[in-house]
mmCIF file of C-alpha atoms in Angstrom:
data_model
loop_
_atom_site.group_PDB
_atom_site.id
_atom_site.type_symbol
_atom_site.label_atom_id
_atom_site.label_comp_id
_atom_site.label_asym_id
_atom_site.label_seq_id
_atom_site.Cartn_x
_atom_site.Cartn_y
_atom_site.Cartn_z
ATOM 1 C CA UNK A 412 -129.285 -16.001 -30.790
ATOM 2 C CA UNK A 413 -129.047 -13.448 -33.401
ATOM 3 C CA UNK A 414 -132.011 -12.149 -35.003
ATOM 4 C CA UNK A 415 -133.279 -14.067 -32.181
ATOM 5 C CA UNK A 416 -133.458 -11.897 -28.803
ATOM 6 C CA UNK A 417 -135.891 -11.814 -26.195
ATOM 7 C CA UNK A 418 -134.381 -9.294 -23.790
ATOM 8 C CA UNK A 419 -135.849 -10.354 -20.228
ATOM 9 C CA UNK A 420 -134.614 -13.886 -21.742
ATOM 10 C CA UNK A 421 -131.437 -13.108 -22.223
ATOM 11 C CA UNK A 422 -130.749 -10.831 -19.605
ATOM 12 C CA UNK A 423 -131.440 -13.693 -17.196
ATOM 13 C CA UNK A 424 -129.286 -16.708 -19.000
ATOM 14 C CA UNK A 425 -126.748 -13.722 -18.188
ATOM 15 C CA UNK A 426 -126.807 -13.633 -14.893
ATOM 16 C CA UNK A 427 -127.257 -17.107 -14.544
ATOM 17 C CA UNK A 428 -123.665 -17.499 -16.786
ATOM 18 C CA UNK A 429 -121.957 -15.273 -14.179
ATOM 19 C CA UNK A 430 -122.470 -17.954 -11.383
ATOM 20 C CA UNK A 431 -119.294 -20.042 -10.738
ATOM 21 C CA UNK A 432 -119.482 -23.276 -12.917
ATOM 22 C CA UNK A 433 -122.389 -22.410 -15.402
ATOM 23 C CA UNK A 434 -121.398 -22.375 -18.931
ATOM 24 C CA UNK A 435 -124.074 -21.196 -21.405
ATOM 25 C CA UNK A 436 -126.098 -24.475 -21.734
ATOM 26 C CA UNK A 437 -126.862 -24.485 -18.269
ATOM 27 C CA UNK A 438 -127.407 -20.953 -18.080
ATOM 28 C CA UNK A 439 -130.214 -21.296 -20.621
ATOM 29 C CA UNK A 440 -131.301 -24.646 -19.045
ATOM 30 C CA UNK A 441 -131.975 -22.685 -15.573
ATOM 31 C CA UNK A 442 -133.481 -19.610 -17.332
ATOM 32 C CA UNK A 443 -135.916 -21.541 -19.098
ATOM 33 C CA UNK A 444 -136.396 -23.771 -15.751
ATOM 34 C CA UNK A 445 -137.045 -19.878 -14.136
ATOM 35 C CA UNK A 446 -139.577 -19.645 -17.291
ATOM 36 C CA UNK A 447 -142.052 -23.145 -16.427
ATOM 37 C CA UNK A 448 -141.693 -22.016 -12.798
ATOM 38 C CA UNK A 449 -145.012 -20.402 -11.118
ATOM 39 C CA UNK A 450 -145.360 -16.988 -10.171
ATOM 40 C CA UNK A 451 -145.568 -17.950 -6.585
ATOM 41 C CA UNK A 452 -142.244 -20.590 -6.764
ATOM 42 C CA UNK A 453 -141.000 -17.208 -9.163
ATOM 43 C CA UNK A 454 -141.272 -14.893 -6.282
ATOM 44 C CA UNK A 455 -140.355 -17.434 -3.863
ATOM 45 C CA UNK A 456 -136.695 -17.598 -5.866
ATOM 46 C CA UNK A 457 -136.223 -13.883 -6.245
ATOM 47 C CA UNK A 458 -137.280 -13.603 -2.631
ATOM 48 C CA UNK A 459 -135.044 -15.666 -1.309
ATOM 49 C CA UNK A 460 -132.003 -14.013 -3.317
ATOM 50 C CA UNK A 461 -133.052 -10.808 -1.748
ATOM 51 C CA UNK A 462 -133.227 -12.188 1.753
ATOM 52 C CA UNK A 463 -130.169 -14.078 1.770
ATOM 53 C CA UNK A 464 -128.781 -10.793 0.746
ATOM 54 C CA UNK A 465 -130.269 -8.632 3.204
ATOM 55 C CA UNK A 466 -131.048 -10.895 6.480
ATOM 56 C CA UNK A 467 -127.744 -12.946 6.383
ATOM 57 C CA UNK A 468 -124.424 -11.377 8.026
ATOM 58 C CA UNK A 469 -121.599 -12.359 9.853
ATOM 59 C CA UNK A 470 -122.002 -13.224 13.777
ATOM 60 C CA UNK A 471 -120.892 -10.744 16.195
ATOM 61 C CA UNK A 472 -118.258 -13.601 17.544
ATOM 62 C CA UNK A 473 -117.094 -16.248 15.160
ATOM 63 C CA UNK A 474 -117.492 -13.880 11.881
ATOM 64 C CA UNK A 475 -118.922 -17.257 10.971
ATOM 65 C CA UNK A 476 -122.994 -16.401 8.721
ATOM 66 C CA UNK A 477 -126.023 -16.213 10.665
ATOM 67 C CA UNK A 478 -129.265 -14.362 10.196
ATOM 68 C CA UNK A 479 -129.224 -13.683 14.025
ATOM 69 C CA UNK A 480 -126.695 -11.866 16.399
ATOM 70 C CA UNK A 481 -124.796 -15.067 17.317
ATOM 71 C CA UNK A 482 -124.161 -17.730 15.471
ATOM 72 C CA UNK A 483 -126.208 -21.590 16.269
ATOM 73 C CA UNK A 484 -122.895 -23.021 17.391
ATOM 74 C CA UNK A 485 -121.579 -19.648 19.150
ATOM 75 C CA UNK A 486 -124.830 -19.629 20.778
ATOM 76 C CA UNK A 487 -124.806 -23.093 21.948
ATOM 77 C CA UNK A 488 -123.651 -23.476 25.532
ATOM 78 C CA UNK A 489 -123.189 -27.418 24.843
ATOM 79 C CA UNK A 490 -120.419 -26.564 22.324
ATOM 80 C CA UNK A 491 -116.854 -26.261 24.264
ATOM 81 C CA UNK A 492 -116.140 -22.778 23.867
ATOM 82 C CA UNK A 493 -112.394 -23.223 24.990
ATOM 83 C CA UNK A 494 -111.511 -24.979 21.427
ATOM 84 C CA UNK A 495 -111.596 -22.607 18.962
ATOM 85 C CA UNK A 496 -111.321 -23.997 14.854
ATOM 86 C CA UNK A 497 -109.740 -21.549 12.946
ATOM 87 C CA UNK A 498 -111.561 -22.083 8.588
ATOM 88 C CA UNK A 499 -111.161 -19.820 6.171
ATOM 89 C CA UNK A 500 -114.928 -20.263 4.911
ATOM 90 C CA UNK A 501 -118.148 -20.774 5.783
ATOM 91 C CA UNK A 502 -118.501 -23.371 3.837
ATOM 92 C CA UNK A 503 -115.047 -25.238 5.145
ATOM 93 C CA UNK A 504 -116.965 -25.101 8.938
ATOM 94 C CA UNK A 505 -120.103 -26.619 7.266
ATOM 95 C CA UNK A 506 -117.311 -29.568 6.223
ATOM 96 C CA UNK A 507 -116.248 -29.902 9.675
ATOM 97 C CA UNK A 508 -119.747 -29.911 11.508
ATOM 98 C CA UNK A 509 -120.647 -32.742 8.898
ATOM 99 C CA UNK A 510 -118.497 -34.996 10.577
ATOM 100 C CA UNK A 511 -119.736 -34.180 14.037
ATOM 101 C CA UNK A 512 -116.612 -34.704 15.702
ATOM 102 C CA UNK A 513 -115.822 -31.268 16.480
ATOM 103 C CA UNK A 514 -117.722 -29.922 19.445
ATOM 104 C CA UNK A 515 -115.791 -26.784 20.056
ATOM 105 C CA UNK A 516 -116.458 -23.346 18.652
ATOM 106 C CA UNK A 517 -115.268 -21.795 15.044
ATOM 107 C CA UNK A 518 -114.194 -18.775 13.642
ATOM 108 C CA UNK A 519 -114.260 -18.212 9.800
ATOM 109 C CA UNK A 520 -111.274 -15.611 8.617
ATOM 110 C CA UNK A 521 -113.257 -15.438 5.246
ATOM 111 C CA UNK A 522 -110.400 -15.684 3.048
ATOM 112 C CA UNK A 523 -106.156 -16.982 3.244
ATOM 113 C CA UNK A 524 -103.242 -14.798 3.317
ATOM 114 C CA UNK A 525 -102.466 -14.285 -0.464
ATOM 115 C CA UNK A 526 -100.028 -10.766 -1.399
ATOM 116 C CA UNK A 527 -100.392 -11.993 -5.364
ATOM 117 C CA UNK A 528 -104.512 -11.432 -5.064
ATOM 118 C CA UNK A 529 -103.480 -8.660 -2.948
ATOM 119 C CA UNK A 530 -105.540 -10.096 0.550
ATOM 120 C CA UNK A 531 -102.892 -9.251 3.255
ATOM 121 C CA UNK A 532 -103.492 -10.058 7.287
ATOM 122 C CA UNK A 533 -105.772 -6.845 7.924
ATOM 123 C CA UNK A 534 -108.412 -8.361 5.166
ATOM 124 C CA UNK A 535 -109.379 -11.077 7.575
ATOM 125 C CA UNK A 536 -110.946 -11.549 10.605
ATOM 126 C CA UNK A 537 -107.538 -12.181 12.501
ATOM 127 C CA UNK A 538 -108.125 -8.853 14.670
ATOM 128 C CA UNK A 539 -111.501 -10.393 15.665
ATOM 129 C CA UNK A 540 -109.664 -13.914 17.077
ATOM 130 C CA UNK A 541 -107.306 -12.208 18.869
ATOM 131 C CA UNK A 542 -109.993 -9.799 20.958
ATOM 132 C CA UNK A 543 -111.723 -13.443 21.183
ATOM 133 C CA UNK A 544 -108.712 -14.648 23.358
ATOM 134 C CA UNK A 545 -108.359 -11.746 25.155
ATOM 135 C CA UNK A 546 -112.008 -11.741 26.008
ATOM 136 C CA UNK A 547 -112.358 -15.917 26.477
ATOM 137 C CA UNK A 548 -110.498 -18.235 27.988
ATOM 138 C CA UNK A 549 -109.224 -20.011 25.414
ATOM 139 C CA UNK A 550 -107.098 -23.290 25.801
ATOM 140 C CA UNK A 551 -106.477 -24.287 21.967
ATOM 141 C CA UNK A 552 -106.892 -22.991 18.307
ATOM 142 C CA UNK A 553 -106.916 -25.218 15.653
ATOM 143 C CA UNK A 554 -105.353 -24.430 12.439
ATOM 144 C CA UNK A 555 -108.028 -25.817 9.881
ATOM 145 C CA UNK A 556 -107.066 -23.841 6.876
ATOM 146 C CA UNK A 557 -106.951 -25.179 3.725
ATOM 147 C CA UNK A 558 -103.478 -27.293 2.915
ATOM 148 C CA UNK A 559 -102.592 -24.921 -0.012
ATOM 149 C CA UNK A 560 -99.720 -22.888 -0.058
ATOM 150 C CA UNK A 561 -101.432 -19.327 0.825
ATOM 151 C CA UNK A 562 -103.830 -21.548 3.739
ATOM 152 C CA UNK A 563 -100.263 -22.830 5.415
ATOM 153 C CA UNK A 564 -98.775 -19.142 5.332
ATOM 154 C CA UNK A 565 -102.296 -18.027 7.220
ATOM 155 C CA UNK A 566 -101.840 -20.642 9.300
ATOM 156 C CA UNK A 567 -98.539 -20.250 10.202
ATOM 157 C CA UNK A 568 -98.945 -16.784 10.652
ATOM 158 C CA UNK A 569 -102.077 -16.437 12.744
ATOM 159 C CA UNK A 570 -99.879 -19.172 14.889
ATOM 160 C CA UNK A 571 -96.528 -16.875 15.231
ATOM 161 C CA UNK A 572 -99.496 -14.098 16.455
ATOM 162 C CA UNK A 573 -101.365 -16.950 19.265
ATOM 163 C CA UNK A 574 -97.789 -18.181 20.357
ATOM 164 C CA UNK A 575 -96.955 -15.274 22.612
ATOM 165 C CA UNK A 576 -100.610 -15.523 24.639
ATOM 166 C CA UNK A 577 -99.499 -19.032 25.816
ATOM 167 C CA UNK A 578 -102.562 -20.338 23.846
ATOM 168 C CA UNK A 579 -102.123 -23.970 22.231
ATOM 169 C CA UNK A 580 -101.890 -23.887 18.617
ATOM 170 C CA UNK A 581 -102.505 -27.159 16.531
ATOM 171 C CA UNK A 582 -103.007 -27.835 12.803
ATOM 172 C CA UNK A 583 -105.523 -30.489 10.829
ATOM 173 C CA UNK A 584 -103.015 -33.948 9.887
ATOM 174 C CA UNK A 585 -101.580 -33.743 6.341
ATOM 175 C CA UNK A 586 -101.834 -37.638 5.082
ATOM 176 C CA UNK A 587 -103.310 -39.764 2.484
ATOM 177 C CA UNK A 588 -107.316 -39.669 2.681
ATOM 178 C CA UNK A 589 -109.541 -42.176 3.456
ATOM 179 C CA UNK A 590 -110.019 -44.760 0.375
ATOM 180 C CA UNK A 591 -107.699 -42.936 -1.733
ATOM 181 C CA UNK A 592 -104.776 -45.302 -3.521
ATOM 182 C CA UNK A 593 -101.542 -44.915 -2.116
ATOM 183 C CA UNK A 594 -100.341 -45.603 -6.252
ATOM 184 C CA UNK A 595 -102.284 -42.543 -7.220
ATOM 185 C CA UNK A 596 -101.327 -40.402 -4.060
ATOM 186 C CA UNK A 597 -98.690 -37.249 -5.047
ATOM 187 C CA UNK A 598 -95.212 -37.375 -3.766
ATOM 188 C CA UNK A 599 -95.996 -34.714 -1.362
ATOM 189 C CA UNK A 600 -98.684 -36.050 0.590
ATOM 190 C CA UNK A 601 -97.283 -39.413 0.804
ATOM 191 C CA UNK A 602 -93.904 -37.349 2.834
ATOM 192 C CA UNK A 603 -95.976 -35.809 4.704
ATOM 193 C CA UNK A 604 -97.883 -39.458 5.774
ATOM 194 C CA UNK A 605 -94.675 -40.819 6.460
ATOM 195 C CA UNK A 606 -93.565 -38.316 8.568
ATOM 196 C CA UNK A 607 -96.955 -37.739 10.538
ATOM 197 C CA UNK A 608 -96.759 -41.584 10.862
ATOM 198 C CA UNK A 609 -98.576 -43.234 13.806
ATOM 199 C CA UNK A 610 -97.949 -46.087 15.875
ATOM 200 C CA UNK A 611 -100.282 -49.086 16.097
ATOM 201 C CA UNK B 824 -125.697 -29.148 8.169
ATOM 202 C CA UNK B 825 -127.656 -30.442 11.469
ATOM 203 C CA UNK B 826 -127.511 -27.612 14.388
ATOM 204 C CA UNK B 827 -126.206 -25.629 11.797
ATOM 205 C CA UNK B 828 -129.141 -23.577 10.178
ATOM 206 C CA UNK B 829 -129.311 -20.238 8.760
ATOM 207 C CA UNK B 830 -132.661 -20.242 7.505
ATOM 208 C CA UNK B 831 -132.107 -17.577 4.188
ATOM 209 C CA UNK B 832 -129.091 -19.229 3.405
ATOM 210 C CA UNK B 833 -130.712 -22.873 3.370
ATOM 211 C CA UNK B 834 -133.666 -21.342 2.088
ATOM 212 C CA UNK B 835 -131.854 -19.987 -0.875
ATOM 213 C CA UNK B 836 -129.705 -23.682 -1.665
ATOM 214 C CA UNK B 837 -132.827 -25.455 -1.469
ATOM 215 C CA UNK B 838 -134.234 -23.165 -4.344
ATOM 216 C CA UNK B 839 -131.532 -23.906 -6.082
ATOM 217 C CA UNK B 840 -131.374 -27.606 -5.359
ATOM 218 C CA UNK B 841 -134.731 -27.668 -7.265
ATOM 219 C CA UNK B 842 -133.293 -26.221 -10.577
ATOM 220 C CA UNK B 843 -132.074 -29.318 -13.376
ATOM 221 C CA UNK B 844 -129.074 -30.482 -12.954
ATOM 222 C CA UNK B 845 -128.104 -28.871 -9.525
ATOM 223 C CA UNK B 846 -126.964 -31.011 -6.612
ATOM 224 C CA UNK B 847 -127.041 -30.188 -3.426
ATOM 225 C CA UNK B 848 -123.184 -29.242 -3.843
ATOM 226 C CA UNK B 849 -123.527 -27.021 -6.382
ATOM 227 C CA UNK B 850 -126.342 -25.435 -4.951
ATOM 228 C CA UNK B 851 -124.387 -24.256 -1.909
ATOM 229 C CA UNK B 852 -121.754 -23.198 -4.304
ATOM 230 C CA UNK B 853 -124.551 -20.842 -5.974
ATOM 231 C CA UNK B 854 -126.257 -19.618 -2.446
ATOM 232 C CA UNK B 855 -122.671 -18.375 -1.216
ATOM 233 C CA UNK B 856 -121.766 -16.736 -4.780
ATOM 234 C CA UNK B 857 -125.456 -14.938 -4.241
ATOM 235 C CA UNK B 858 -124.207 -14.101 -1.004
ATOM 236 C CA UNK B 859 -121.046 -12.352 -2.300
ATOM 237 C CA UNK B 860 -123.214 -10.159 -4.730
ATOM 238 C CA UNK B 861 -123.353 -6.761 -4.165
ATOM 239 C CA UNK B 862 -126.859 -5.209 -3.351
ATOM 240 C CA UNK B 863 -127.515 -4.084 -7.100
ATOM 241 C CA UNK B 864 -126.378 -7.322 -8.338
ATOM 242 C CA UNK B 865 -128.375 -9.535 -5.720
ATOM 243 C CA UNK B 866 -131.616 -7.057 -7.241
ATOM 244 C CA UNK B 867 -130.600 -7.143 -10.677
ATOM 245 C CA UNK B 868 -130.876 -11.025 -10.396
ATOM 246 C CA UNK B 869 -134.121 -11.311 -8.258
ATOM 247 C CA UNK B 870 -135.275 -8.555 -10.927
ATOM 248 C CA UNK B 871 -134.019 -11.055 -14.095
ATOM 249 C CA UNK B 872 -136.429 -13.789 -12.544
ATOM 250 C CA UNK B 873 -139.199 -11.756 -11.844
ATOM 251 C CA UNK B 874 -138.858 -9.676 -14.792
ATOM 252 C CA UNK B 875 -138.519 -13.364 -17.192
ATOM 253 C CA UNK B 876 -141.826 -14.253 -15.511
ATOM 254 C CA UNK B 877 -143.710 -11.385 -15.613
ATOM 255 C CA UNK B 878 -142.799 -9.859 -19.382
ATOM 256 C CA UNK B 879 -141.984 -13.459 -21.719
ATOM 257 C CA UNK B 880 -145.373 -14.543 -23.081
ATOM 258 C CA UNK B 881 -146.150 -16.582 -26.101
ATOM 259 C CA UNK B 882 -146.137 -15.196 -29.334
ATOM 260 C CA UNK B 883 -149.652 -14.801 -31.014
ATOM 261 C CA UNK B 884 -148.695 -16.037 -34.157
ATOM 262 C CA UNK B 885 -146.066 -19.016 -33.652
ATOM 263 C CA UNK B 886 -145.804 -19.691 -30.157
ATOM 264 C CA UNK B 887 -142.815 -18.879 -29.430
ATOM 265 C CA UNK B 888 -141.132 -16.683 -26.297
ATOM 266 C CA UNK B 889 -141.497 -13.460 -26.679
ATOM 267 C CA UNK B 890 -141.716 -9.837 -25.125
ATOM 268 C CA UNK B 891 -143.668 -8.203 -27.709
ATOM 269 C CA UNK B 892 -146.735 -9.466 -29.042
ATOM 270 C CA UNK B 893 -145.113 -10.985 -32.420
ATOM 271 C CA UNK B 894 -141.333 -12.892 -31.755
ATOM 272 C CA UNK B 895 -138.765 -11.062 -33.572
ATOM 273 C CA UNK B 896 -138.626 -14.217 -36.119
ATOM 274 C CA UNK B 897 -142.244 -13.320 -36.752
ATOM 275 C CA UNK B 898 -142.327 -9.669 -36.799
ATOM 276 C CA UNK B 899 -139.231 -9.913 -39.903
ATOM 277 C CA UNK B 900 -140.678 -9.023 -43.291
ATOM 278 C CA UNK B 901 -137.501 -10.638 -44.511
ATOM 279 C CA UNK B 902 -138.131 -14.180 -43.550
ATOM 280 C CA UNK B 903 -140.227 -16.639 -45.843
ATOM 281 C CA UNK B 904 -143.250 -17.210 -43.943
ATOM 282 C CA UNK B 905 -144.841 -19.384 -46.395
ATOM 283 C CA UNK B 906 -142.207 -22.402 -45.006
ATOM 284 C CA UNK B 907 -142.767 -23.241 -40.902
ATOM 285 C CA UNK B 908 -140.603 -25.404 -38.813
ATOM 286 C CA UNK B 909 -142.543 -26.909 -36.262
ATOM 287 C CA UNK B 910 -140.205 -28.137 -33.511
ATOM 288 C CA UNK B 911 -141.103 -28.984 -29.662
ATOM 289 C CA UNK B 912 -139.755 -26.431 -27.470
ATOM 290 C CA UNK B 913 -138.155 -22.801 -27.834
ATOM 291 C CA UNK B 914 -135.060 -24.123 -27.213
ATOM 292 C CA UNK B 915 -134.873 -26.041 -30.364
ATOM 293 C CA UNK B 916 -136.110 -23.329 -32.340
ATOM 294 C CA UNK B 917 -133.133 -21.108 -30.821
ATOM 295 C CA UNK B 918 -130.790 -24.088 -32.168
ATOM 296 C CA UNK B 919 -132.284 -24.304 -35.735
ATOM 297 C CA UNK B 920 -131.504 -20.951 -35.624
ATOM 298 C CA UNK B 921 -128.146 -20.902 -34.709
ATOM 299 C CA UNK B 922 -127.466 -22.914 -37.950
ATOM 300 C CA UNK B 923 -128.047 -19.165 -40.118
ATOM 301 C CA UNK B 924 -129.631 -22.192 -42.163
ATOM 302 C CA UNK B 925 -133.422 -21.655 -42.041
ATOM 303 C CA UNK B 926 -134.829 -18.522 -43.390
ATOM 304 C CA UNK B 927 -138.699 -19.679 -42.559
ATOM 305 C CA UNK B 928 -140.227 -19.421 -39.634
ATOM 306 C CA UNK B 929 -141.375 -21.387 -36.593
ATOM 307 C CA UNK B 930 -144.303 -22.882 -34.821
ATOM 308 C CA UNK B 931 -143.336 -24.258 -31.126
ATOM 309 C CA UNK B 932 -145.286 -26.832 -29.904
ATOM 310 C CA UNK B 933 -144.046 -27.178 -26.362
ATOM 311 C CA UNK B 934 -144.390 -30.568 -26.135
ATOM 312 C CA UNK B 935 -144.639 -34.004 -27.983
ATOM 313 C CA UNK B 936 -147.484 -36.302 -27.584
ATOM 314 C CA UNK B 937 -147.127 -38.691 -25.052
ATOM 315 C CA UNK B 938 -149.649 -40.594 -23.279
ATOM 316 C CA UNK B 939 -147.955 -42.348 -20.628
ATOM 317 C CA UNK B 940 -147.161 -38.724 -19.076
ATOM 318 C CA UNK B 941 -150.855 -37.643 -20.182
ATOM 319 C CA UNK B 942 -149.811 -35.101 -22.311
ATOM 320 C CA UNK B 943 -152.500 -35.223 -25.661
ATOM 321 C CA UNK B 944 -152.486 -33.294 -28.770
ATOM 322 C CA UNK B 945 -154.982 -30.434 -27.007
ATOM 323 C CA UNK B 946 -152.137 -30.198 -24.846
ATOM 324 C CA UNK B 947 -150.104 -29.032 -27.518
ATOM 325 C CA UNK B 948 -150.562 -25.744 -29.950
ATOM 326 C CA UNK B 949 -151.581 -28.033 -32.593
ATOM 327 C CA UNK B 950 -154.677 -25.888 -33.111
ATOM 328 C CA UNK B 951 -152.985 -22.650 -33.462
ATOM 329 C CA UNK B 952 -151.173 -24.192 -35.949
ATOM 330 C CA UNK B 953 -153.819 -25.695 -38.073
ATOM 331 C CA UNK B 954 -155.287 -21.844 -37.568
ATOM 332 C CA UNK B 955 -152.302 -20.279 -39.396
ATOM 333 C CA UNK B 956 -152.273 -22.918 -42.561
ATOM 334 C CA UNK B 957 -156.042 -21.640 -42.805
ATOM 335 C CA UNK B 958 -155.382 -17.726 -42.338
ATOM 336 C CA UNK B 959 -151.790 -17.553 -44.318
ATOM 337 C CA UNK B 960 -150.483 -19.133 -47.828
ATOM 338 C CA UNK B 961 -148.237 -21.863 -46.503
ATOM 339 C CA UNK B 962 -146.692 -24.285 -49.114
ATOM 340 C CA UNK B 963 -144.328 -26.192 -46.553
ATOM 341 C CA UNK B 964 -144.229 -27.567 -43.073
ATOM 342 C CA UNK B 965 -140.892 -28.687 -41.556
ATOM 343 C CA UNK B 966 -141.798 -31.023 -38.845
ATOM 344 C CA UNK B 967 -138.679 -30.353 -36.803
ATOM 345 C CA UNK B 968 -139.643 -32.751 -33.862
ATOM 346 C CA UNK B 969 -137.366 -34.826 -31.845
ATOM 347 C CA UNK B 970 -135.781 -37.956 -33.211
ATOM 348 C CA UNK B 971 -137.362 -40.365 -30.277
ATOM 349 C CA UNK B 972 -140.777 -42.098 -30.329
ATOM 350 C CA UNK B 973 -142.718 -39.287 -28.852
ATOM 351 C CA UNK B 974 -141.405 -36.613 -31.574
ATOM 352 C CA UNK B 975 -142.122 -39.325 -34.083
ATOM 353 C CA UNK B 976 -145.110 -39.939 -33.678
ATOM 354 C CA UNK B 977 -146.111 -36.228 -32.851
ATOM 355 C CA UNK B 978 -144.810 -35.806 -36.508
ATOM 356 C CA UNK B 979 -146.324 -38.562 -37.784
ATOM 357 C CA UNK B 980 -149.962 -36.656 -36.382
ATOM 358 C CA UNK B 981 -149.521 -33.602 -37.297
ATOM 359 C CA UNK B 982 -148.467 -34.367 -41.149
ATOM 360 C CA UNK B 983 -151.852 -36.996 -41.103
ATOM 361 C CA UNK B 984 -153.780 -33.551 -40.041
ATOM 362 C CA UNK B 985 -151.872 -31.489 -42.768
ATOM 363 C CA UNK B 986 -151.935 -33.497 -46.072
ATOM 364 C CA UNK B 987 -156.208 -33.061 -46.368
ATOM 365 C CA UNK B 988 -155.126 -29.241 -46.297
ATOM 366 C CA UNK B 989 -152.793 -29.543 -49.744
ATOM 367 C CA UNK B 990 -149.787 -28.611 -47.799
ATOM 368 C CA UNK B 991 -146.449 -30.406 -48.130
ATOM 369 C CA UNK B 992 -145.110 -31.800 -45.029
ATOM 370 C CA UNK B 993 -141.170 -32.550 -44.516
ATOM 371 C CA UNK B 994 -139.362 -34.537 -41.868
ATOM 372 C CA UNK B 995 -135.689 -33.808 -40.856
ATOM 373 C CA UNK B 996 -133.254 -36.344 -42.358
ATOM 374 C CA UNK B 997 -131.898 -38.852 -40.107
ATOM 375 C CA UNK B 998 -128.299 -39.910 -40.333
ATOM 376 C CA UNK B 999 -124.653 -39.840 -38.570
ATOM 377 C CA UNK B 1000 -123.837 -36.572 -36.721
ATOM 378 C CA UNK B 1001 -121.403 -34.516 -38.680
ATOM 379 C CA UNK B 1002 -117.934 -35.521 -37.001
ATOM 380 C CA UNK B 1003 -118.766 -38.965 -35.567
ATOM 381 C CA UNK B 1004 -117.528 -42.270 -36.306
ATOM 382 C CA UNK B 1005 -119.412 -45.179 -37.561
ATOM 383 C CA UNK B 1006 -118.265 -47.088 -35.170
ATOM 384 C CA UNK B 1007 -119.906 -45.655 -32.465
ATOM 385 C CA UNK B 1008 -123.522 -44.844 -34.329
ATOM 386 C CA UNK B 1009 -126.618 -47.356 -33.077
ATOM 387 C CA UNK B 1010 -127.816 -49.566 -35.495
ATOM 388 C CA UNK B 1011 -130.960 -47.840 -36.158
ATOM 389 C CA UNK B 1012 -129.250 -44.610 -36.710
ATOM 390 C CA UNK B 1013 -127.185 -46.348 -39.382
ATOM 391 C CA UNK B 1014 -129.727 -48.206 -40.799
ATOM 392 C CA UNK B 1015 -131.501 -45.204 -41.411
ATOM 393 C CA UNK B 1016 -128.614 -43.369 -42.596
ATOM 394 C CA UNK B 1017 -128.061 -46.034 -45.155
ATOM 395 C CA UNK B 1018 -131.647 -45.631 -46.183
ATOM 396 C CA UNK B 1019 -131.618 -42.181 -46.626
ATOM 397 C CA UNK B 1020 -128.200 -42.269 -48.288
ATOM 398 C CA UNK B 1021 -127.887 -39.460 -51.378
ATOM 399 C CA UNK B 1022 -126.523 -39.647 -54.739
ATOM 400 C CA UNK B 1023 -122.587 -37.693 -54.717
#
């Protein structure tokens, strides 16, 4: 846009380009979306960037996001409270609630151990779990972090930690997913299928 | 994300759900990157919509988005402003002039006629336009509209209102894109190509 600037404009197709996955187009798509937008819907946006920012932090228990002191699932008594997930997001314990099958309790580490991004044990919320199972009696954590390479050494980790307490310590099945192709499956996965085979 | 509901956080993905393009995916993706922000950034970005809303404005002369009271494009002594480009929406004036091809100026209509979404030619700033060939010396019009039926015909309207006035009224050539392959182009695009062919 040379010779071509409108600064409030362009400032905003800025900050729209530093969101994850928006290339310029799209920047300038949303900006001028922001632009046909009414003043109320306007200040309902900005408004609701601010609040997110300032009402939203992490519950007092499960580390997990909330706008309250606990958590909804933390605060449910229906949820079993002896199971607790172990995610490193929020957004990987939104995955799980989605398939309503879990009906224990989380808690969100925010983040994997990974020494090359320099994020060692003490920059997760591993010192919060283990005050959890001091605290609660706990009968079983399950390892639900992601199968990468840094999410196994987390969970492998956190595990070598739980051992000692006597606590049950499981991890999510590595296998092919549902409706995938075995043809198009990598090498790796299809081991691990193998070995974690079931009978029928 | 049933029984799981932070209200700022689902707040924020739903105003982002509404923006072009956005799924509810990527939306979430956007909330929790908002989330991340620091304080100044999460205000610098509320501040970028508010700011967009509150200081862009039309120009007075062409229409266009502006800040100041004349667009930059306007305001340059340097440009001809005896040829205008009349295209539908900022946007494609910011593309002409990405080209470093055009050394006019522009009138934006926002729009194209189009009567099965009710939008007329009042709705448009065909007026304004008309206004400018009476106050300023203009000797050409670029219609610059759209290449579909409603930019056509727009075109077609506009030039019927400007040939009484003495003015001389162009249309964009139609033809291949630079870089594609015959194979590939419509019919009419070809056929029109073929018609418009030029002596080498």
């Amino acid at each position: 846009m040379s010779g071509y600037n409108v600064a409030p404009l362009e400032n905003l197709v800025e900050q729209f380009e530093r969101m994850p996955g928006i290339g310029n187009k799209t920047a300038q798509r949303l900006a001028y979306y922001v632009l046909n937008l009414s003043k109320t819907e306007a200040e309902q946006l900005a408004g609701a960037v601010m609040d997110a920012h300032t009402k939203i932090h992490y519950c007092s228990k499960c580390c997990n996001l909330t706008d309250k002191d606990l958590c909804p699932v933390c605060a449910n008594p229906a949820r079993n409270h002896s199971v607790i997930c172990v995610v490193e997001t929020p957004r990987d314990a939104t995955a799980i609630e989605n398939t309503h099958e879990f009906k224990g309790v989380y808690h969100v580490l925010h983040g994997s151990i990974s020494p090359l991004n320099g994020i060692g044990p003490d920059n997760l919320t591993i010192k919060e779990l283990l005050s959890r199972l001091n605290e609660e009696s706990v009968e079983e954590v399950i390892m639900a972090t992601n199968p990468t390479v840094e999410g196994d050494a987390t969970a492998l980790y956190i595990s070598k930690l739980l051992k000692p307490l006597g606590v049950k310590v499981t991890r999510l099945a590595y296998g092919i997913p549902v409706g995938g192709d075995l043809e198009y499956a990598d090498e790796y996965t299809l081991a691990k299928a193998l070995e974690g085979r079931n009978e029928i």
